[in-house]
Coordinates of C-alpha atoms in Angstrom, one line a residue:
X221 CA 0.0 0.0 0.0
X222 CA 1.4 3.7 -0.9
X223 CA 1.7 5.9 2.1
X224 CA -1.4 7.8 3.0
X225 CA -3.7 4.4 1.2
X226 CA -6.4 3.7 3.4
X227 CA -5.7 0.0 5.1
X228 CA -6.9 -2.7 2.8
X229 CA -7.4 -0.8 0.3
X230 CA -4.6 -0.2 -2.2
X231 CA -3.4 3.0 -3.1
X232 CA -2.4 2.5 -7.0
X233 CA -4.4 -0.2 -8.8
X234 CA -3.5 -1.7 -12.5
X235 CA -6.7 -2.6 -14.3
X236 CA -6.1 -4.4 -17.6
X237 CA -8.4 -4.5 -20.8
X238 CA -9.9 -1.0 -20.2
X239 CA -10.9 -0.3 -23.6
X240 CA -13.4 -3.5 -23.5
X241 CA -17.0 -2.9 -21.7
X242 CA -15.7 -4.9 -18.4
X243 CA -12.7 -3.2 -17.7
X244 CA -14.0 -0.1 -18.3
X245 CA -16.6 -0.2 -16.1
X246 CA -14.0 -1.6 -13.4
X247 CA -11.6 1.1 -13.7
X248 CA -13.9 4.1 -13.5
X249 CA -15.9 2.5 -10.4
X250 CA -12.5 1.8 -8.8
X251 CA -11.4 5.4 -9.4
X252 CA -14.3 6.7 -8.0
X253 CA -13.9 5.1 -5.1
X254 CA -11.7 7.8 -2.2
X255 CA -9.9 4.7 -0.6
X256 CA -8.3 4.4 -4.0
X257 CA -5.7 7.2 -4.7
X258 CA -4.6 6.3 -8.6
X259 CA -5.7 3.8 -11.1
X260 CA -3.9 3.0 -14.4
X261 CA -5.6 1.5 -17.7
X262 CA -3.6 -0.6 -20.2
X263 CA -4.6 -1.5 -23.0
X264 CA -2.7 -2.4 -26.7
X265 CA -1.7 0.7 -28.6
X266 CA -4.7 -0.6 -31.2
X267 CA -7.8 -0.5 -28.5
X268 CA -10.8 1.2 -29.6
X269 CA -12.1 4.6 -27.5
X270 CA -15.5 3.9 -27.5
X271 CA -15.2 4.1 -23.7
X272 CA -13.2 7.1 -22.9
X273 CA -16.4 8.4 -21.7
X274 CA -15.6 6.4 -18.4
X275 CA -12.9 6.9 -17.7
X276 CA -11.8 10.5 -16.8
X277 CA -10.8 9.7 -13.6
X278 CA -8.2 6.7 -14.9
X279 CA -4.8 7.7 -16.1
X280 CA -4.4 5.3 -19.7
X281 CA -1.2 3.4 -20.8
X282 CA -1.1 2.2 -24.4
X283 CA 1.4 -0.6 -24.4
X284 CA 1.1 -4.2 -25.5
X285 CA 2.0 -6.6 -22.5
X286 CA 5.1 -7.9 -24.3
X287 CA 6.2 -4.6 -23.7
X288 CA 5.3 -4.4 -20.0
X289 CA 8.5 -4.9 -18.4
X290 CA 9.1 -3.1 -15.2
X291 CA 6.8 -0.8 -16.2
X292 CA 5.1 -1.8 -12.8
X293 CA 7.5 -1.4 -10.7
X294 CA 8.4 1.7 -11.9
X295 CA 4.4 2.6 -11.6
X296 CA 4.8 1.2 -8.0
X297 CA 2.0 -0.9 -8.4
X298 CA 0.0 -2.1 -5.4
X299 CA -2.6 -4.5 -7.2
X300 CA -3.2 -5.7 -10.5
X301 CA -6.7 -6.2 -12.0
X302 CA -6.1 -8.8 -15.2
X303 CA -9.6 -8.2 -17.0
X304 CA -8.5 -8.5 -20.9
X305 CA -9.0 -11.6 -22.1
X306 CA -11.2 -12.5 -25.3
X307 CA -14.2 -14.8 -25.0
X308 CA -14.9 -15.6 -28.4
X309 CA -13.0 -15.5 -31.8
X310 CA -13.4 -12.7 -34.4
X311 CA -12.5 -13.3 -37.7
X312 CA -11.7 -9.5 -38.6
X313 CA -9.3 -9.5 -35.7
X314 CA -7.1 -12.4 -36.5
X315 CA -9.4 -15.3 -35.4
X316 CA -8.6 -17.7 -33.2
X317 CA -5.1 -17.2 -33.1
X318 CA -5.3 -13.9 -31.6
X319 CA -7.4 -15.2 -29.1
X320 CA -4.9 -17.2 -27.6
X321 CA -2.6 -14.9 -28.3
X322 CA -4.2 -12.3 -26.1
X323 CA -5.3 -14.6 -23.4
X324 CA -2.4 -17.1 -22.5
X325 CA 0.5 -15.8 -24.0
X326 CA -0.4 -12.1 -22.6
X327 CA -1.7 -13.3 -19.1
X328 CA 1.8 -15.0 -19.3
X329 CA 3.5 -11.7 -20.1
X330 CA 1.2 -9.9 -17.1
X331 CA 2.5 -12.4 -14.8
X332 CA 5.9 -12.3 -15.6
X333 CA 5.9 -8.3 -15.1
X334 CA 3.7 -9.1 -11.9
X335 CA 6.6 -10.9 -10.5
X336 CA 9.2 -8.1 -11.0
X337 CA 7.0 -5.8 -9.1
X338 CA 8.2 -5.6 -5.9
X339 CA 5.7 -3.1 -4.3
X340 CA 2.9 -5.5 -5.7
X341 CA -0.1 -6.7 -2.8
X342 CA -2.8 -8.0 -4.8
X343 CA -3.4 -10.2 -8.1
X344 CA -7.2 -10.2 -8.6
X345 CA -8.1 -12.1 -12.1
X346 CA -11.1 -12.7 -14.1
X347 CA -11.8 -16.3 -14.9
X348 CA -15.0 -18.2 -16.2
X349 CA -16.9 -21.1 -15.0
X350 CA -16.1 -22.7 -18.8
X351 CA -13.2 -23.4 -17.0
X352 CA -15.4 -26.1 -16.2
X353 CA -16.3 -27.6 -19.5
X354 CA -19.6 -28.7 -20.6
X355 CA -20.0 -32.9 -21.3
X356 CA -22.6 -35.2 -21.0
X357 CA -20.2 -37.2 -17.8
X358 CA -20.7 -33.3 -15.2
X359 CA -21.8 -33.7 -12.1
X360 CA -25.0 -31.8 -11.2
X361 CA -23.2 -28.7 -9.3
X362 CA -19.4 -27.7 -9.6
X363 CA -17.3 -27.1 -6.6
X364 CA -14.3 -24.9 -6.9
X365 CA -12.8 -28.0 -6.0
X366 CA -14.1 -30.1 -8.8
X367 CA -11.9 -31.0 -11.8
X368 CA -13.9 -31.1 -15.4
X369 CA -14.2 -34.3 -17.0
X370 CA -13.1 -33.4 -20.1
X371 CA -11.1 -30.9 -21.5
X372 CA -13.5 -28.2 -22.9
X373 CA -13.9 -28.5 -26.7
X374 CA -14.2 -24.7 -27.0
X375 CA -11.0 -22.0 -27.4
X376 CA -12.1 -20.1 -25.0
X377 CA -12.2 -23.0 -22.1
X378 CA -9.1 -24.2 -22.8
X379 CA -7.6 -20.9 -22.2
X380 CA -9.0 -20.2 -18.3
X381 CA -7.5 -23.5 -18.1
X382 CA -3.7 -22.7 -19.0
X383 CA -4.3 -19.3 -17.2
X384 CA -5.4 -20.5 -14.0
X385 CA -2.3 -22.6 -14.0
X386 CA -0.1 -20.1 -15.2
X387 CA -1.9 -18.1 -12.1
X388 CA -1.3 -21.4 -9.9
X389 CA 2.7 -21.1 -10.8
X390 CA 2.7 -17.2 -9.9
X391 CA 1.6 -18.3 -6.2
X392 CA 4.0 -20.4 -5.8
X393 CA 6.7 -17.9 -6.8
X394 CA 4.6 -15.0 -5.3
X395 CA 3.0 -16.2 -1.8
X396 CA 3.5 -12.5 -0.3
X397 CA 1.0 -11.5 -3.2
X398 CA -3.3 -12.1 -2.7
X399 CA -3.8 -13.2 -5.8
X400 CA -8.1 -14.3 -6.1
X401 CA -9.3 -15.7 -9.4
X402 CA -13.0 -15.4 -9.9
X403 CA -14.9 -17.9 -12.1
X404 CA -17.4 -16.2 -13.6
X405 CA -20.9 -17.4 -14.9
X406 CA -22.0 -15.7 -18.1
X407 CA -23.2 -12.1 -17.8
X408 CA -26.6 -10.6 -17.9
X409 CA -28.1 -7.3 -17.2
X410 CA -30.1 -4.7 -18.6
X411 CA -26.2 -3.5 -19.8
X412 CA -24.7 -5.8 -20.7
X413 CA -24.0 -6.8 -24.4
X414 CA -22.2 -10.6 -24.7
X415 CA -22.7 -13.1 -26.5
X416 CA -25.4 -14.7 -24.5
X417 CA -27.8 -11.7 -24.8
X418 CA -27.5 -11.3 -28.4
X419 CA -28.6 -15.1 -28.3
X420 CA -31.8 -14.2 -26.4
X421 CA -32.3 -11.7 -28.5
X422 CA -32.7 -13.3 -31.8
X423 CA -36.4 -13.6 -33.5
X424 CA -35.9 -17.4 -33.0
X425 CA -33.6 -19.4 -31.0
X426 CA -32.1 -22.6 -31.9
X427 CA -31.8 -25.2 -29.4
X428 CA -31.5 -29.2 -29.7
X429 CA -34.0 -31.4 -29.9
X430 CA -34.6 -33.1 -26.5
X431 CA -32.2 -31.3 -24.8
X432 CA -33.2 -28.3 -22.2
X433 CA -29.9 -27.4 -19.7
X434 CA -29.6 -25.9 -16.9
X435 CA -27.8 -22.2 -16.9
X436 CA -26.7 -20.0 -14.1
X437 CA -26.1 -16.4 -15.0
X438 CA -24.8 -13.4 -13.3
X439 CA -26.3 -9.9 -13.7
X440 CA -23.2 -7.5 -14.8
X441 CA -23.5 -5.1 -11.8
X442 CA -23.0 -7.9 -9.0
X443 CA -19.8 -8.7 -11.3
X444 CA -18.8 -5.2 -10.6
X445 CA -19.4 -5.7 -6.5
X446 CA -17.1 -8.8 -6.5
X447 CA -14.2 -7.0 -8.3
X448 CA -14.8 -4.3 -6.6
X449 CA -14.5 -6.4 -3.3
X450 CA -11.9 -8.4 -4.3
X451 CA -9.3 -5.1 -4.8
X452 CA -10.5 -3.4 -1.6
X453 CA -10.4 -6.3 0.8
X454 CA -8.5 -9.5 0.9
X455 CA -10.1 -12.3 -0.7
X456 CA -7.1 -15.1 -1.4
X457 CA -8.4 -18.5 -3.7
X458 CA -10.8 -19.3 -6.2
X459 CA -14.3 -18.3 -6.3
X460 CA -17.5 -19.3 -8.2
X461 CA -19.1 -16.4 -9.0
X462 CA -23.2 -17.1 -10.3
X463 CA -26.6 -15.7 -9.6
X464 CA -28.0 -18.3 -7.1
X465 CA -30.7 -20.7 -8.6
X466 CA -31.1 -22.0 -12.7
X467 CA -33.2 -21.2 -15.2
X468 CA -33.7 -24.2 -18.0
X469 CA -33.3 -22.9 -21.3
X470 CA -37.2 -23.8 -22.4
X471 CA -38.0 -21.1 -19.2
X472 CA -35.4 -18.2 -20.1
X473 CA -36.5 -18.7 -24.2
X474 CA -40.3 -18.1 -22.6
X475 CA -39.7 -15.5 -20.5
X476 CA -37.2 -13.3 -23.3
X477 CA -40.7 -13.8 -25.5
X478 CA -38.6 -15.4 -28.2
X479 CA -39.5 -18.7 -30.0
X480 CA -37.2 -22.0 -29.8
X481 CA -36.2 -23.6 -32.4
X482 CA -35.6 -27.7 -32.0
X483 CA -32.8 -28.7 -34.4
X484 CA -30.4 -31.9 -34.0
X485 CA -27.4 -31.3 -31.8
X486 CA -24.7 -31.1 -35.0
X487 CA -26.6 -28.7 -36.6
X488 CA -26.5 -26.6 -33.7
X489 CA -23.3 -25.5 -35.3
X490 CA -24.6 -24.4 -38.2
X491 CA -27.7 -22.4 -36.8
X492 CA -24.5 -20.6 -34.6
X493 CA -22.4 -19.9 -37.5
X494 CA -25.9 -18.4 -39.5
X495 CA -26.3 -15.9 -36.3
X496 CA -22.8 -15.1 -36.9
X497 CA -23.8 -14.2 -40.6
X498 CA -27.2 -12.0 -39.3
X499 CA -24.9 -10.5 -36.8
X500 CA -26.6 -11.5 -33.5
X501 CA -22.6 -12.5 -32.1
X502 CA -19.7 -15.0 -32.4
X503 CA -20.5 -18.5 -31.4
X504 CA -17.8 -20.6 -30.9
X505 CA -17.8 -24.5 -29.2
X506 CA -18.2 -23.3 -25.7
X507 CA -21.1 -21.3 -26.3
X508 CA -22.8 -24.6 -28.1
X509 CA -21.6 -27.0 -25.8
X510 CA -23.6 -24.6 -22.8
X511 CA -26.5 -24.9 -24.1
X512 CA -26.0 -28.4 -25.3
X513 CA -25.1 -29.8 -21.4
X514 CA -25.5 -27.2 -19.5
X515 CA -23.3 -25.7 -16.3
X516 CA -24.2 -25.3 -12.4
X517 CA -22.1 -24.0 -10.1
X518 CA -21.8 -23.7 -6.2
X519 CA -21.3 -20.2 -5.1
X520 CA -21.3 -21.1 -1.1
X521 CA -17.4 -20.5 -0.6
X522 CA -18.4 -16.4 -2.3
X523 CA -21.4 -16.1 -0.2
X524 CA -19.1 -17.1 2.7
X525 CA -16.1 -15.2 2.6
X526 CA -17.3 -12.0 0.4
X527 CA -20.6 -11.9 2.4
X528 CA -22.1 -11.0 -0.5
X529 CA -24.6 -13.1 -2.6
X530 CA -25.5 -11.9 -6.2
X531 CA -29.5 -11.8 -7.2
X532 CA -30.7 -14.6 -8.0
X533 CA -30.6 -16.0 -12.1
X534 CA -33.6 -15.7 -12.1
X535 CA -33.7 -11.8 -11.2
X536 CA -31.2 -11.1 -13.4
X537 CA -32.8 -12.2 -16.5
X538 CA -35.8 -10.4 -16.1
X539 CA -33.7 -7.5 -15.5
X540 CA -32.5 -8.5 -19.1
X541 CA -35.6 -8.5 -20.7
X542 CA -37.5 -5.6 -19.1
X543 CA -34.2 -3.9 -20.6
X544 CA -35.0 -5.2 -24.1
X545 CA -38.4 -5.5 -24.3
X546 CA -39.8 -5.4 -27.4
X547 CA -36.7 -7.4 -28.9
X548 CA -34.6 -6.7 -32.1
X549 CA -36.0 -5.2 -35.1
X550 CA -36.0 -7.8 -37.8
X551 CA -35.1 -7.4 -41.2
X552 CA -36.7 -9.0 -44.3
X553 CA -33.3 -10.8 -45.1
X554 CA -33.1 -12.2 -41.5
X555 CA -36.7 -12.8 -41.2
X556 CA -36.1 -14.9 -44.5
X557 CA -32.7 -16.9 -42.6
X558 CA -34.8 -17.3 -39.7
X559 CA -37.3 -19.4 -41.8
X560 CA -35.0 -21.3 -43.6
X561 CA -33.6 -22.6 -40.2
X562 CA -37.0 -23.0 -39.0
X563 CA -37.6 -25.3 -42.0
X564 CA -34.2 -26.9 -42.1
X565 CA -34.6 -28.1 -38.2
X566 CA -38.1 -30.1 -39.3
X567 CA -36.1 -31.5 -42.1
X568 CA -33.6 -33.2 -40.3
X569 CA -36.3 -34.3 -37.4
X570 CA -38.0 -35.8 -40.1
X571 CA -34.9 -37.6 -41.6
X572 CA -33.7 -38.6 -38.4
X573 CA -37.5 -40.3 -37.3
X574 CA -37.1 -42.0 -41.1
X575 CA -33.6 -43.2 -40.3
X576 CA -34.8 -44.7 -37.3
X577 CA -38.0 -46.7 -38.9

């Protein structure tokens, strides 16, 4: 802590991936905050400004993390807030490749720079309950403590894996450090724009046939009251971080007012990669292996040791839809996609039931 920093509360805070929605959000809540005396935003030299809005109050660094060095311990860094990772790939940002890219490789260059800072107090990192995977062989709740049974199929799964362990090997090396991952369920909010609320937004929603998981969410502004927590107070470990309760996907489809669509699980695929086309958000394997399977978490070691428990799933989706109601203007052209995937789902129910005669 800098002299004069209130106790528990570091005085100059690192928040990473502050040109995304998340870390800017983070930054300007943890600048506004008196305890906190600076706060510093990195982000790649490339990083759009759509935010800047926010962020008055944060001083901004544009500098990739290859190039991080000792530029924290020259900054004098009490805590680091590692927020910019990439949950899905983009094509017209160098794909999958780039993914990994920016997630492993510059979590491993964060880390390394972490380590040279010798002022540094607290690691605090953002992680995702696909960390988890999603398979047929899950157990009906995860523990922190639970190990997934297969190795997720998606890029994005596979990642939290390796940077978990990369953040298991800073620990070791580190043990003076707080360092507190948080496994996040997938957001929701009448703010937030991911992945999943583009898919609840869509005219029709594909789902597979016979098949209706179990999904936790967590509503964007209790994501903000962990992180917030987690740099103000000491919170050391690993922490399931979910709206208590589930919602199947048949119930959230009924209450966003949106119609499912049945289709046979390989063609789920396909009916992700035509959203991708009418713009609704990039789907990648861990996206269709959620709703596919399915995830549940236990969130009894947060509620514990935060004292803090997150509305219910439940409470947040609503909060979702009374935000969007009246759903997405549709075009002709996607009204016209929508009922060829309509029509292509009965076709391949019908060839499957002849297959089967």
């Amino acid at each position: 802590m800098t002299p004069g920093g209130t106790p528990g509360a570091p005085g100059v805070v690192v928040v990473t991936g502050v040109g995304r929605y998340l870390g800017a959000h983070v930054a300007a809540r943890l600048a506004a905050d008196p305890r906190i005396e600076r706060v510093i935003g990195i982000d790649p030299p490339e990083s759009p400004g759509e935010f800047a809005d926010l962020l008055d109050g944060v001083e901004r660094i544009r500098v990739d993390f290859e190039s991080l060095g000792g530029l924290l311990a020259d900054l004098d860094v009490d805590a680091v807030v590692h927020l910019a990772l990439i949950t899905a790939p983009d094509r017209q940002q160098g794909g999958r490749s780039a993914m990994k890219e920016q997630n492993v490789i510059g979590t491993m260059q964060l880390l390394a720079a972490c380590q040279r800072a010798p002022r540094l107090r607290k690691l605090v990192v953002r992680s995702s309950t696909a960390a988890y995977g999603a398979s047929f062989r899950d157990p009906a709740v995860f523990t922190e403590e639970t190990e997934p049974r297969e190795v997720p199929r998606g890029g994005f799964g596979r990642d939290i894996l390796d940077i978990e362990g990369y953040v298991r090997g800073f620990r070791r090396r580190r043990p003076d450090v707080t360092a507190t991952v948080l496994r996040f369920a997938p957001f929701i909010g009448s703010t937030a724009d991911t992945t999943l609320t583009r898919y609840f937004s869509q005219p029709v929603v594909p789902t597979v046939l016979g098949r209706d998981p179990r999904l936790q969410f967590l509503h964007f502004d209790d994501a903000l009251e962990v992180l917030h927590r987690s740099v103000v107070e000491d919170h050391p470990g690993t922490y399931n971080v979910a709206g208590p309760g589930v919602l199947s996907l048949t119930q959230a489809i009924r209450r966003a007012g949106r119609v499912a669509v049945p289709v046979l699980e390989p063609a789920l695929s396909g009916a992700a990669a035509l959203a991708r086309t009418l713009g609704f958000g990039r789907y990648g394997l861990d996206q269709v292996d959620l709703f596919v399977h399915g995830r549940v978490v236990d969130t009894t070691r947060l509620e514990q040791e935060y004292g803090f428990t997150p509305r219910s799933t439940a409470a947040a989706f609503d909060d979702f839809i009374r935000a969007h109601h009246g759903g997405v203007v549709v075009t002709r052209d996607q009204l016209a996609a929508a009922e060829r995937l309509v029509l292509d789902g009965i076709r391949q129910v019908r060839a499957a039931v002849r297959e089967g005669s």
